[in-house]
Amino acid sequence: MAARTPEGMRGIAAVPSYVVMQPTTLCNLDCAYCYLPLRAADRRMPVAVAEAVAASVNPWSAGGRFSVVWHGGEPLAAGREHLAALLAPFGPDVEHHVQTNATLVDDAWCAFFAEHRVRVSVSVDGPRARNAERVTRGGRPAYDRIVAGVAALRRHGLPFSALAVVSRPEPGLATELYDYFLDLGCEVLGVNIEETEGVNTRTNARDAADVTGFWAELVAAWRRDPRIHLREVEWSLRYAGAVLAGTADDLLPRHLDPIPTVGHDGSVVVLSPELAGFSDPRYGDFGSGNVLTTPLSEILAGAGRTPWVGEFLTGVEACRSSCAYFGFCGGGHAANRYFELGRFDGTETEHCRNSKIRLLEGVLEHARDHQ
Ligand code: SF4
């Protein structure tokens, strides 16, 4: 681990690297682990919200790469016509992404992605049996519809990323998953251990050896055939290399990325998209403002004054002074603290044990076993 206290992640940057937008609250699936509170309701984002966000984003995008991530609900449930109207105010330097369950992807959607240069990330948890938690609103398995959507992307030659949720890490699973995603044809894979968040109150306490073993096995599978960019593993290896080179402190951004999530109604929640749509007697609705009344740039400039955000920044400093993994993790996510600990100034959560501490330990375990 880095010997001196890492200096990054102090306060919140005024300009984000991306914005998350919610074109609709609706999702056509009803996955057992979903955190979204309003996924059965179709509350669509008015075009005026997109116009207001674009007024801040377009100048930011002129300075370099800038992304808008359309995240729902299920963003494609907004329909092509409405999504096109929401994309229209953004300038040519803005890169658009959708995070989709792929069940609605067909030839017409593929043509839409190509025309609007939208990058696609598909949520799929591995082979059929690993998707048992992913069901339609009628309770039927969604797997066949997910792979039909992926097949359409491949038919059209559209590159895509994949995001898999792992609920029960166990021996053999990492190899099975990696082989599956090699066959699926994704370019990038992200792996999330299920989180206790939002309306998903299932515990995410897992056996430490199982989780560390899962990550170590995933590195081994990837090293045999590293055709996919494996997000968590590449990021861990980059950190381990930087520690050895004495440059680990250069990896963390100087400030926290505000990652504004703009809800369907224009409300802005910073740092953790998972807090959007919730409220708490102590923290209110977690919002920092609404783009229909205040420019996004102005909302972000004042985000540090949002009461829960100040508490979170205290928690980040507590992580900095107490946790050996801070240089790798940067202080974790606000939503994990809130939904696990009930407040924002705590430190270790089950999420950070599963997805930061044991991830790094798994990568080091793999390195030790293959010296
Ligand atoms: S691993 Fe956990 S305790 Fe350590 S810095 Fe990250 S969030 Fe904080």
XYZ file of C-alpha atoms and ligand atoms in Angstrom:
379
model
C 0.000 0.000 0.000
C 1.077 3.627 -0.452
C 3.041 4.718 2.602
C 2.029 8.370 2.742
C -1.467 9.799 3.005
C -2.992 10.166 -0.455
C -3.783 13.740 -1.383
C -6.573 13.245 -3.938
C -10.346 13.493 -3.521
C -10.417 16.718 -1.506
C -13.729 18.511 -1.929
C -15.925 18.413 -5.014
C -14.878 19.476 -8.513
C -16.969 22.262 -10.063
C -17.130 20.494 -13.442
C -18.082 16.819 -13.705
C -16.694 14.352 -16.240
C -20.170 13.045 -16.997
C -23.839 13.590 -16.236
C -26.411 10.878 -15.588
C -29.880 11.579 -17.024
C -33.147 9.765 -16.301
C -35.314 9.891 -19.444
C -38.023 7.886 -17.688
C -38.469 6.296 -14.277
C -40.097 3.263 -15.910
C -38.433 -0.115 -16.306
C -40.060 -2.959 -18.210
C -38.268 -5.495 -15.966
C -38.603 -6.117 -12.236
C -35.230 -7.529 -11.121
C -35.175 -8.774 -7.538
C -32.073 -6.740 -6.608
C -33.131 -3.441 -8.229
C -32.705 -0.297 -6.091
C -35.039 1.990 -8.087
C -38.112 3.178 -6.190
C -40.286 4.392 -9.096
C -39.556 1.743 -11.708
C -43.232 0.807 -12.194
C -44.219 4.423 -13.035
C -43.634 6.104 -16.400
C -42.551 9.615 -15.446
C -40.824 11.013 -18.513
C -38.273 13.751 -18.632
C -39.600 16.853 -20.441
C -37.404 18.185 -23.263
C -37.026 21.439 -21.282
C -34.931 19.517 -18.722
C -32.571 18.249 -21.438
C -32.299 21.771 -22.872
C -31.408 23.168 -19.457
C -28.729 20.500 -18.873
C -27.318 20.991 -22.375
C -26.870 24.713 -21.690
C -24.159 23.790 -19.142
C -22.882 20.594 -20.727
C -22.226 21.947 -24.223
C -19.571 24.450 -23.087
C -17.977 21.744 -20.883
C -17.823 19.340 -23.819
C -15.965 21.908 -25.924
C -13.034 21.539 -23.513
C -12.612 17.805 -24.205
C -14.409 14.524 -23.804
C -17.732 14.734 -21.988
C -20.389 12.029 -21.556
C -24.099 11.939 -20.883
C -25.241 8.581 -19.544
C -28.929 7.838 -20.105
C -29.954 5.641 -17.226
C -33.478 4.889 -16.100
C -35.527 3.077 -15.217
C -34.911 1.508 -18.566
C -33.922 4.396 -20.864
C -35.261 2.697 -23.992
C -38.706 2.544 -22.345
C -38.880 6.293 -23.076
C -39.250 5.402 -26.780
C -37.073 6.412 -29.737
C -38.962 9.568 -30.593
C -38.778 10.959 -27.075
C -35.148 9.942 -26.547
C -34.227 11.631 -29.851
C -35.922 14.831 -28.645
C -33.933 14.628 -25.388
C -30.632 14.121 -27.244
C -31.260 16.977 -29.676
C -30.147 19.908 -27.465
C -26.685 18.395 -26.894
C -23.779 19.490 -29.087
C -21.638 17.282 -31.335
C -18.838 16.905 -28.768
C -21.090 15.245 -26.216
C -20.777 11.467 -26.150
C -24.024 9.652 -25.327
C -24.271 6.320 -23.514
C -27.235 4.158 -22.554
C -27.282 1.634 -19.744
C -29.940 -0.826 -20.895
C -31.339 -4.242 -20.047
C -31.315 -4.808 -23.854
C -34.769 -6.431 -23.896
C -36.151 -3.681 -26.145
C -33.134 -3.561 -28.495
C -34.140 -4.442 -32.050
C -33.089 -3.390 -35.559
C -34.781 -0.001 -35.231
C -32.992 0.739 -31.943
C -29.674 -0.351 -33.483
C -30.218 2.097 -36.339
C -30.968 4.763 -33.725
C -27.738 4.025 -31.819
C -25.728 4.210 -35.032
C -27.395 7.432 -36.189
C -26.949 9.182 -32.837
C -23.565 7.553 -32.085
C -24.877 6.225 -28.782
C -22.602 3.802 -26.915
C -24.425 0.871 -25.379
C -23.842 -0.894 -22.085
C -25.967 -3.975 -21.436
C -26.895 -5.271 -17.984
C -26.642 -9.075 -18.045
C -25.567 -11.304 -15.177
C -24.036 -14.210 -17.120
C -25.542 -17.436 -18.501
C -29.286 -18.128 -18.240
C -29.189 -19.685 -14.757
C -27.320 -16.644 -13.392
C -30.125 -14.318 -14.542
C -32.856 -15.927 -12.438
C -33.374 -12.644 -10.528
C -34.118 -10.796 -13.765
C -37.787 -11.105 -14.611
C -40.460 -9.224 -16.535
C -43.261 -7.384 -14.778
C -45.306 -10.578 -15.324
C -42.632 -12.561 -13.438
C -41.277 -14.397 -16.494
C -37.537 -14.851 -17.061
C -36.076 -11.994 -19.106
C -32.980 -13.852 -20.316
C -34.151 -14.764 -23.840
C -35.151 -11.169 -24.494
C -31.804 -9.883 -23.193
C -29.807 -12.150 -25.516
C -32.103 -11.300 -28.452
C -31.208 -7.636 -27.859
C -27.489 -8.455 -27.714
C -27.826 -10.487 -30.938
C -29.306 -7.402 -32.635
C -26.330 -5.290 -31.504
C -23.932 -7.893 -32.915
C -25.882 -8.167 -36.195
C -25.450 -4.433 -36.646
C -21.768 -4.514 -35.720
C -22.322 -2.211 -32.736
C -19.678 -2.551 -30.024
C -21.081 -2.815 -26.500
C -20.051 -3.043 -22.866
C -21.602 -5.350 -20.294
C -22.362 -4.930 -16.615
C -22.920 -8.003 -14.455
C -24.280 -8.160 -10.912
C -22.941 -11.017 -8.799
C -25.168 -11.917 -5.865
C -23.381 -14.991 -4.506
C -19.635 -15.193 -5.197
C -18.614 -18.883 -5.114
C -15.761 -20.981 -6.504
C -16.000 -21.510 -10.261
C -18.325 -18.561 -10.878
C -15.674 -16.083 -12.047
C -14.353 -18.458 -14.703
C -17.887 -19.277 -15.849
C -18.728 -15.579 -16.117
C -15.572 -14.567 -17.926
C -15.951 -17.355 -20.504
C -19.582 -16.353 -21.003
C -18.717 -12.711 -21.655
C -15.945 -13.691 -24.061
C -18.594 -15.543 -26.097
C -21.109 -12.725 -25.734
C -18.695 -10.421 -27.534
C -18.604 -7.386 -25.217
C -15.591 -5.076 -25.366
C -15.685 -3.961 -21.733
C -16.996 -5.804 -18.672
C -17.852 -4.331 -15.289
C -18.633 -6.651 -12.381
C -20.620 -5.455 -9.377
C -21.127 -7.485 -6.234
C -24.806 -6.930 -5.329
C -25.259 -3.875 -3.130
C -27.722 -3.101 -0.355
C -29.186 0.078 -1.814
C -32.447 1.865 -2.344
C -35.423 -0.481 -2.159
C -33.085 -3.506 -2.254
C -32.635 -4.235 1.457
C -31.128 -7.712 1.050
C -27.890 -8.036 2.982
C -24.638 -7.856 1.046
C -22.522 -9.325 3.855
C -20.499 -12.069 2.180
C -17.868 -14.529 3.285
C -14.521 -12.740 2.956
C -12.656 -15.732 1.499
C -15.400 -16.323 -1.092
C -15.239 -12.731 -2.301
C -11.440 -12.520 -2.361
C -11.343 -15.902 -4.114
C -13.892 -14.690 -6.673
C -11.756 -11.705 -7.641
C -8.534 -13.778 -7.709
C -10.240 -16.311 -9.988
C -11.519 -13.529 -12.240
C -7.990 -12.169 -12.695
C -6.748 -15.669 -13.554
C -9.531 -16.134 -16.143
C -8.812 -12.729 -17.681
C -5.046 -13.316 -17.866
C -5.607 -16.505 -19.854
C -7.408 -14.536 -22.582
C -7.422 -10.774 -21.932
C -9.589 -9.831 -24.909
C -12.126 -7.976 -22.759
C -11.336 -4.796 -20.860
C -12.174 -5.970 -17.370
C -12.916 -2.736 -15.539
C -12.259 -3.669 -11.902
C -9.220 -5.838 -12.587
C -7.450 -3.389 -14.911
C -8.065 -0.605 -12.447
C -6.578 -2.720 -9.575
C -3.526 -3.635 -11.638
C -2.983 -0.007 -12.553
C -3.061 0.892 -8.867
C -0.700 -1.965 -7.881
C 1.737 -0.890 -10.630
C 1.580 2.729 -9.467
C 2.284 1.701 -5.851
C 5.386 -0.171 -7.024
C 6.449 2.843 -9.098
C 5.798 5.242 -6.213
C 3.202 7.176 -8.226
C -0.010 5.891 -6.610
C -1.041 9.332 -5.409
C -1.244 10.524 -9.020
C -4.073 8.073 -9.767
C -6.771 9.616 -7.610
C -8.432 12.705 -9.065
C -7.615 15.836 -7.060
C -11.308 16.396 -6.311
C -14.389 14.170 -6.159
C -16.314 14.046 -9.415
C -19.779 15.457 -8.616
C -21.468 12.971 -11.044
C -24.765 14.868 -11.153
C -27.814 12.700 -11.705
C -30.602 14.688 -13.304
C -33.956 13.105 -12.464
C -36.916 13.008 -14.836
C -38.229 16.232 -13.255
C -34.947 18.155 -13.453
C -33.912 17.596 -9.836
C -30.167 17.117 -9.320
C -28.551 14.698 -6.890
C -24.761 14.685 -6.789
C -22.222 11.927 -6.147
C -24.571 8.906 -6.039
C -27.289 8.269 -8.644
C -28.784 5.699 -6.263
C -29.946 8.458 -3.863
C -32.217 10.033 -6.507
C -35.904 9.521 -5.757
C -35.397 8.923 -2.013
C -35.947 11.166 0.960
C -35.047 11.057 4.618
C -36.383 13.054 7.587
C -32.806 14.186 8.315
C -31.537 14.870 4.795
C -34.688 15.738 2.832
C -34.713 14.577 -0.784
C -30.895 14.638 -1.141
C -31.292 17.180 -3.964
C -28.944 20.085 -4.627
C -31.305 22.001 -6.930
C -33.359 21.759 -10.109
C -32.094 22.581 -13.593
C -35.479 24.093 -14.505
C -34.798 26.954 -12.090
C -30.982 27.044 -11.675
C -28.229 26.348 -14.228
C -26.499 23.010 -13.620
C -23.124 24.751 -13.408
C -24.460 26.929 -10.575
C -26.012 23.934 -8.770
C -22.665 22.127 -8.846
C -20.730 25.178 -7.691
C -22.889 25.162 -4.535
C -23.227 21.374 -4.121
C -20.801 21.312 -1.185
C -23.375 23.281 0.813
C -25.988 20.518 0.526
C -26.129 19.273 4.152
C -25.628 15.560 3.480
C -22.766 16.313 1.078
C -20.838 18.095 3.842
C -21.342 15.048 6.052
C -20.082 12.801 3.251
C -16.945 14.907 2.809
C -16.290 14.409 6.544
C -16.614 10.670 5.920
C -14.123 10.822 3.057
C -11.618 12.521 5.368
C -12.272 9.807 7.993
C -11.475 7.214 5.299
C -8.331 9.099 4.319
C -7.002 9.054 7.884
C -8.069 5.522 8.806
C -8.095 3.227 5.788
C -5.067 1.675 4.113
C -7.104 1.277 0.919
C -7.977 4.951 0.503
C -5.463 5.534 -2.287
C -7.175 2.806 -4.284
C -10.770 3.552 -3.340
C -10.904 7.308 -2.836
C -13.494 7.049 -0.092
C -16.286 4.952 -1.578
C -19.795 5.912 -2.579
C -22.239 8.061 -0.666
C -25.228 5.783 -1.323
C -23.504 2.717 0.128
C -22.793 4.585 3.360
C -26.319 5.904 3.613
C -28.149 2.679 2.836
C -25.836 0.528 4.976
C -24.951 2.835 7.872
C -27.872 5.293 7.848
C -25.506 8.274 7.534
C -22.691 9.615 5.392
C -19.762 10.106 7.743
C -19.077 6.465 8.534
C -16.248 4.611 6.827
C -16.189 0.891 6.045
C -19.252 -0.716 4.491
C -19.977 -4.214 3.248
C -19.855 -2.696 -0.233
C -16.310 -1.410 0.172
C -15.238 -4.730 1.722
C -16.673 -6.656 -1.249
C -15.778 -4.333 -4.096
C -12.657 -2.455 -3.014
C -10.772 -4.183 -0.179
C -11.364 -7.794 -1.292
C -10.952 -6.847 -4.939
C -7.461 -5.539 -4.287
C -6.685 -8.483 -2.000
C -7.918 -10.892 -4.696
C -5.657 -9.321 -7.289
C -2.691 -9.507 -4.877
C -3.605 -13.106 -3.987
C -3.492 -13.977 -7.676
C -0.118 -12.230 -8.032
C 1.295 -14.116 -5.015
C 0.097 -17.480 -6.361
C 1.665 -16.836 -9.774
C 5.055 -15.429 -8.791
S -12.274 0.914 1.315
Fe -14.023 1.609 2.561
S -13.123 2.427 4.439
Fe -11.487 2.304 2.857
S -11.433 4.316 1.828
Fe -12.836 2.996 0.687
S -14.880 3.402 1.552
Fe -13.354 4.155 3.024
